[in-house]
mmCIF file of N, CA and C in Angstrom:
data_model
loop_
_atom_site.group_PDB
_atom_site.id
_atom_site.type_symbol
_atom_site.label_atom_id
_atom_site.label_comp_id
_atom_site.label_asym_id
_atom_site.label_seq_id
_atom_site.Cartn_x
_atom_site.Cartn_y
_atom_site.Cartn_z
ATOM 1 N N MET A 1 0.851 -1.179 0.000
ATOM 2 C CA MET A 1 0.000 0.000 0.000
ATOM 3 C C MET A 1 0.889 1.232 0.000
ATOM 4 N N PRO A 2 0.605 2.197 -0.888
ATOM 5 C CA PRO A 2 1.442 3.390 -0.943
ATOM 6 C C PRO A 2 1.268 4.251 0.300
ATOM 7 N N ALA A 3 2.317 4.990 0.631
ATOM 8 C CA ALA A 3 2.283 5.854 1.802
ATOM 9 C C ALA A 3 1.456 7.106 1.552
ATOM 10 N N SER A 4 1.222 7.452 0.294
ATOM 11 C CA SER A 4 0.435 8.638 -0.017
ATOM 12 C C SER A 4 -0.425 8.376 -1.241
ATOM 13 N N ILE A 5 -1.398 9.241 -1.465
ATOM 14 C CA ILE A 5 -2.251 9.092 -2.643
ATOM 15 C C ILE A 5 -1.450 9.306 -3.926
ATOM 16 N N ILE A 6 -0.418 10.137 -3.861
ATOM 17 C CA ILE A 6 0.424 10.374 -5.040
ATOM 18 C C ILE A 6 1.103 9.071 -5.457
ATOM 19 N N GLY A 7 1.591 8.308 -4.489
ATOM 20 C CA GLY A 7 2.196 7.018 -4.803
ATOM 21 C C GLY A 7 1.198 6.069 -5.428
ATOM 22 N N GLY A 8 -0.027 6.110 -4.953
ATOM 23 C CA GLY A 8 -1.077 5.255 -5.508
ATOM 24 C C GLY A 8 -1.403 5.625 -6.942
ATOM 25 N N VAL A 9 -1.468 6.908 -7.230
ATOM 26 C CA VAL A 9 -1.755 7.368 -8.592
ATOM 27 C C VAL A 9 -0.630 6.958 -9.527
ATOM 28 N N ASP A 10 0.612 7.121 -9.073
ATOM 29 C CA ASP A 10 1.742 6.715 -9.903
ATOM 30 C C ASP A 10 1.682 5.225 -10.206
ATOM 31 N N ARG A 11 1.338 4.421 -9.208
ATOM 32 C CA ARG A 11 1.256 2.977 -9.406
ATOM 33 C C ARG A 11 0.165 2.640 -10.417
ATOM 34 N N LEU A 12 -1.001 3.292 -10.299
ATOM 35 C CA LEU A 12 -2.097 3.034 -11.233
ATOM 36 C C LEU A 12 -1.728 3.448 -12.650
ATOM 37 N N SER A 13 -1.029 4.571 -12.781
ATOM 38 C CA SER A 13 -0.599 5.027 -14.101
ATOM 39 C C SER A 13 0.361 4.027 -14.724
ATOM 40 N N ASP A 14 1.270 3.481 -13.921
ATOM 41 C CA ASP A 14 2.205 2.478 -14.419
ATOM 42 C C ASP A 14 1.465 1.231 -14.878
ATOM 43 N N GLU A 15 0.472 0.793 -14.103
ATOM 44 C CA GLU A 15 -0.298 -0.393 -14.473
ATOM 45 C C GLU A 15 -1.090 -0.155 -15.749
ATOM 46 N N ALA A 16 -1.665 1.033 -15.900
ATOM 47 C CA ALA A 16 -2.415 1.358 -17.109
ATOM 48 C C ALA A 16 -1.501 1.351 -18.326
ATOM 49 N N ALA A 17 -0.307 1.884 -18.180
ATOM 50 C CA ALA A 17 0.653 1.904 -19.286
ATOM 51 C C ALA A 17 1.038 0.485 -19.678
ATOM 52 N N MET A 18 1.221 -0.396 -18.703
ATOM 53 C CA MET A 18 1.565 -1.786 -19.005
ATOM 54 C C MET A 18 0.427 -2.480 -19.738
ATOM 55 N N ARG A 19 -0.830 -2.244 -19.316
ATOM 56 C CA ARG A 19 -1.969 -2.857 -19.998
ATOM 57 C C ARG A 19 -2.068 -2.363 -21.432
ATOM 58 N N GLU A 20 -1.819 -1.069 -21.628
ATOM 59 C CA GLU A 20 -1.905 -0.511 -22.972
ATOM 60 C C GLU A 20 -0.831 -1.113 -23.875
ATOM 61 N N ARG A 21 0.386 -1.252 -23.353
ATOM 62 C CA ARG A 21 1.465 -1.854 -24.153
ATOM 63 C C ARG A 21 1.157 -3.307 -24.466
ATOM 64 N N ALA A 22 0.453 -3.982 -23.574
ATOM 65 C CA ALA A 22 0.126 -5.393 -23.783
ATOM 66 C C ALA A 22 -1.088 -5.562 -24.691
ATOM 67 N N GLY A 23 -1.693 -4.452 -25.108
ATOM 68 C CA GLY A 23 -2.839 -4.536 -26.001
ATOM 69 C C GLY A 23 -4.141 -4.825 -25.282
ATOM 70 N N ARG A 24 -4.162 -4.647 -23.975
ATOM 71 C CA ARG A 24 -5.370 -4.949 -23.201
ATOM 72 C C ARG A 24 -5.918 -3.665 -22.594
ATOM 73 N N ARG A 25 -6.162 -2.675 -23.383
ATOM 74 C CA ARG A 25 -6.654 -1.402 -22.870
ATOM 75 C C ARG A 25 -8.109 -1.586 -22.449
ATOM 76 N N THR A 26 -8.332 -1.675 -21.148
ATOM 77 C CA THR A 26 -9.668 -1.914 -20.619
ATOM 78 C C THR A 26 -10.167 -0.724 -19.816
ATOM 79 N N LEU A 27 -9.452 0.389 -19.877
ATOM 80 C CA LEU A 27 -9.847 1.547 -19.100
ATOM 81 C C LEU A 27 -11.017 2.267 -19.754
ATOM 82 N N LEU A 28 -11.797 2.917 -18.936
ATOM 83 C CA LEU A 28 -12.912 3.714 -19.406
ATOM 84 C C LEU A 28 -12.442 5.151 -19.549
ATOM 85 N N ASN A 29 -12.715 5.777 -20.660
ATOM 86 C CA ASN A 29 -12.295 7.158 -20.881
ATOM 87 C C ASN A 29 -13.487 8.093 -20.768
ATOM 88 N N CYS A 30 -13.236 9.291 -20.295
ATOM 89 C CA CYS A 30 -14.261 10.315 -20.161
ATOM 90 C C CYS A 30 -14.743 10.734 -21.552
ATOM 91 N N PRO A 31 -16.062 10.750 -21.776
ATOM 92 C CA PRO A 31 -16.557 11.169 -23.090
ATOM 93 C C PRO A 31 -16.394 12.670 -23.330
ATOM 94 N N SER A 32 -16.150 13.426 -22.272
ATOM 95 C CA SER A 32 -16.004 14.871 -22.406
ATOM 96 C C SER A 32 -14.574 15.289 -22.739
ATOM 97 N N CYS A 33 -13.602 14.802 -21.951
ATOM 98 C CA CYS A 33 -12.218 15.240 -22.156
ATOM 99 C C CYS A 33 -11.290 14.121 -22.627
ATOM 100 N N GLY A 34 -11.744 12.862 -22.572
ATOM 101 C CA GLY A 34 -10.925 11.739 -23.029
ATOM 102 C C GLY A 34 -9.973 11.180 -21.985
ATOM 103 N N SER A 35 -9.976 11.745 -20.779
ATOM 104 C CA SER A 35 -9.079 11.284 -19.731
ATOM 105 C C SER A 35 -9.440 9.864 -19.284
ATOM 106 N N ALA A 36 -8.427 9.118 -18.874
ATOM 107 C CA ALA A 36 -8.650 7.778 -18.326
ATOM 108 C C ALA A 36 -8.837 7.823 -16.809
ATOM 109 N N HIS A 37 -8.810 8.998 -16.226
ATOM 110 C CA HIS A 37 -8.976 9.147 -14.783
ATOM 111 C C HIS A 37 -10.456 9.190 -14.457
ATOM 112 N N VAL A 38 -11.077 8.011 -14.428
ATOM 113 C CA VAL A 38 -12.515 7.874 -14.230
ATOM 114 C C VAL A 38 -12.772 7.021 -13.002
ATOM 115 N N ALA A 39 -13.695 7.476 -12.166
ATOM 116 C CA ALA A 39 -14.085 6.717 -10.977
ATOM 117 C C ALA A 39 -15.505 6.206 -11.152
ATOM 118 N N GLN A 40 -15.736 4.992 -10.686
ATOM 119 C CA GLN A 40 -17.074 4.416 -10.704
ATOM 120 C C GLN A 40 -17.715 4.727 -9.358
ATOM 121 N N VAL A 41 -18.931 5.261 -9.378
ATOM 122 C CA VAL A 41 -19.620 5.636 -8.151
ATOM 123 C C VAL A 41 -21.044 5.108 -8.185
ATOM 124 N N LEU A 42 -21.629 4.975 -7.017
ATOM 125 C CA LEU A 42 -23.038 4.583 -6.947
ATOM 126 C C LEU A 42 -23.893 5.808 -7.221
ATOM 127 N N GLY A 43 -24.820 5.684 -8.153
ATOM 128 C CA GLY A 43 -25.712 6.781 -8.482
ATOM 129 C C GLY A 43 -26.966 6.731 -7.630
ATOM 130 N N ASP A 44 -27.898 7.609 -7.928
ATOM 131 C CA ASP A 44 -29.184 7.606 -7.248
ATOM 132 C C ASP A 44 -29.883 6.271 -7.503
ATOM 133 N N ASN A 45 -30.608 5.792 -6.530
ATOM 134 C CA ASN A 45 -31.352 4.532 -6.626
ATOM 135 C C ASN A 45 -30.459 3.325 -6.859
ATOM 136 N N GLY A 46 -29.197 3.423 -6.490
ATOM 137 C CA GLY A 46 -28.296 2.274 -6.558
ATOM 138 C C GLY A 46 -27.712 1.991 -7.915
ATOM 139 N N GLY A 47 -27.964 2.823 -8.903
ATOM 140 C CA GLY A 47 -27.387 2.613 -10.230
ATOM 141 C C GLY A 47 -25.901 2.928 -10.237
ATOM 142 N N ILE A 48 -25.241 2.563 -11.320
ATOM 143 C CA ILE A 48 -23.816 2.821 -11.464
ATOM 144 C C ILE A 48 -23.625 4.080 -12.304
ATOM 145 N N SER A 49 -22.793 4.976 -11.817
ATOM 146 C CA SER A 49 -22.443 6.190 -12.547
ATOM 147 C C SER A 49 -20.927 6.307 -12.568
ATOM 148 N N TYR A 50 -20.440 7.191 -13.393
ATOM 149 C CA TYR A 50 -19.010 7.422 -13.520
ATOM 150 C C TYR A 50 -18.750 8.915 -13.403
ATOM 151 N N VAL A 51 -17.592 9.274 -12.877
ATOM 152 C CA VAL A 51 -17.187 10.680 -12.799
ATOM 153 C C VAL A 51 -15.712 10.765 -13.192
ATOM 154 N N CYS A 52 -15.418 11.757 -14.020
ATOM 155 C CA CYS A 52 -14.044 12.001 -14.434
ATOM 156 C C CYS A 52 -13.369 12.840 -13.375
ATOM 157 N N THR A 53 -12.268 12.348 -12.839
ATOM 158 C CA THR A 53 -11.576 13.085 -11.798
ATOM 159 C C THR A 53 -10.671 14.159 -12.390
ATOM 160 N N ALA A 54 -10.560 14.223 -13.699
ATOM 161 C CA ALA A 54 -9.768 15.265 -14.348
ATOM 162 C C ALA A 54 -10.611 16.518 -14.626
ATOM 163 N N CYS A 55 -11.828 16.320 -15.152
ATOM 164 C CA CYS A 55 -12.638 17.477 -15.547
ATOM 165 C C CYS A 55 -13.937 17.610 -14.768
ATOM 166 N N GLY A 56 -14.331 16.561 -14.012
ATOM 167 C CA GLY A 56 -15.545 16.616 -13.217
ATOM 168 C C GLY A 56 -16.811 16.186 -13.928
ATOM 169 N N HIS A 57 -16.721 15.833 -15.205
ATOM 170 C CA HIS A 57 -17.889 15.376 -15.959
ATOM 171 C C HIS A 57 -18.412 14.067 -15.356
ATOM 172 N N SER A 58 -19.723 13.929 -15.242
ATOM 173 C CA SER A 58 -20.293 12.679 -14.733
ATOM 174 C C SER A 58 -21.335 12.162 -15.722
ATOM 175 N N TRP A 59 -21.492 10.834 -15.765
ATOM 176 C CA TRP A 59 -22.434 10.193 -16.662
ATOM 177 C C TRP A 59 -22.796 8.819 -16.142
ATOM 178 N N SER A 60 -23.839 8.244 -16.729
ATOM 179 C CA SER A 60 -24.301 6.896 -16.340
ATOM 180 C C SER A 60 -24.164 5.947 -17.514
#
């Protein structure tokens, strides 16, 4: 476990880069800005929603 959130972000970025090089790009990209920094959140009534942590755009 990383000592800080910055370490965690760096680790996730490294893992994403490895998946992309391996041809297994499974990340979800923001439809607004194209960023791969997307979080899955519970929406109203228990549905699944997503929010881009780069630009703040949210969608279901």
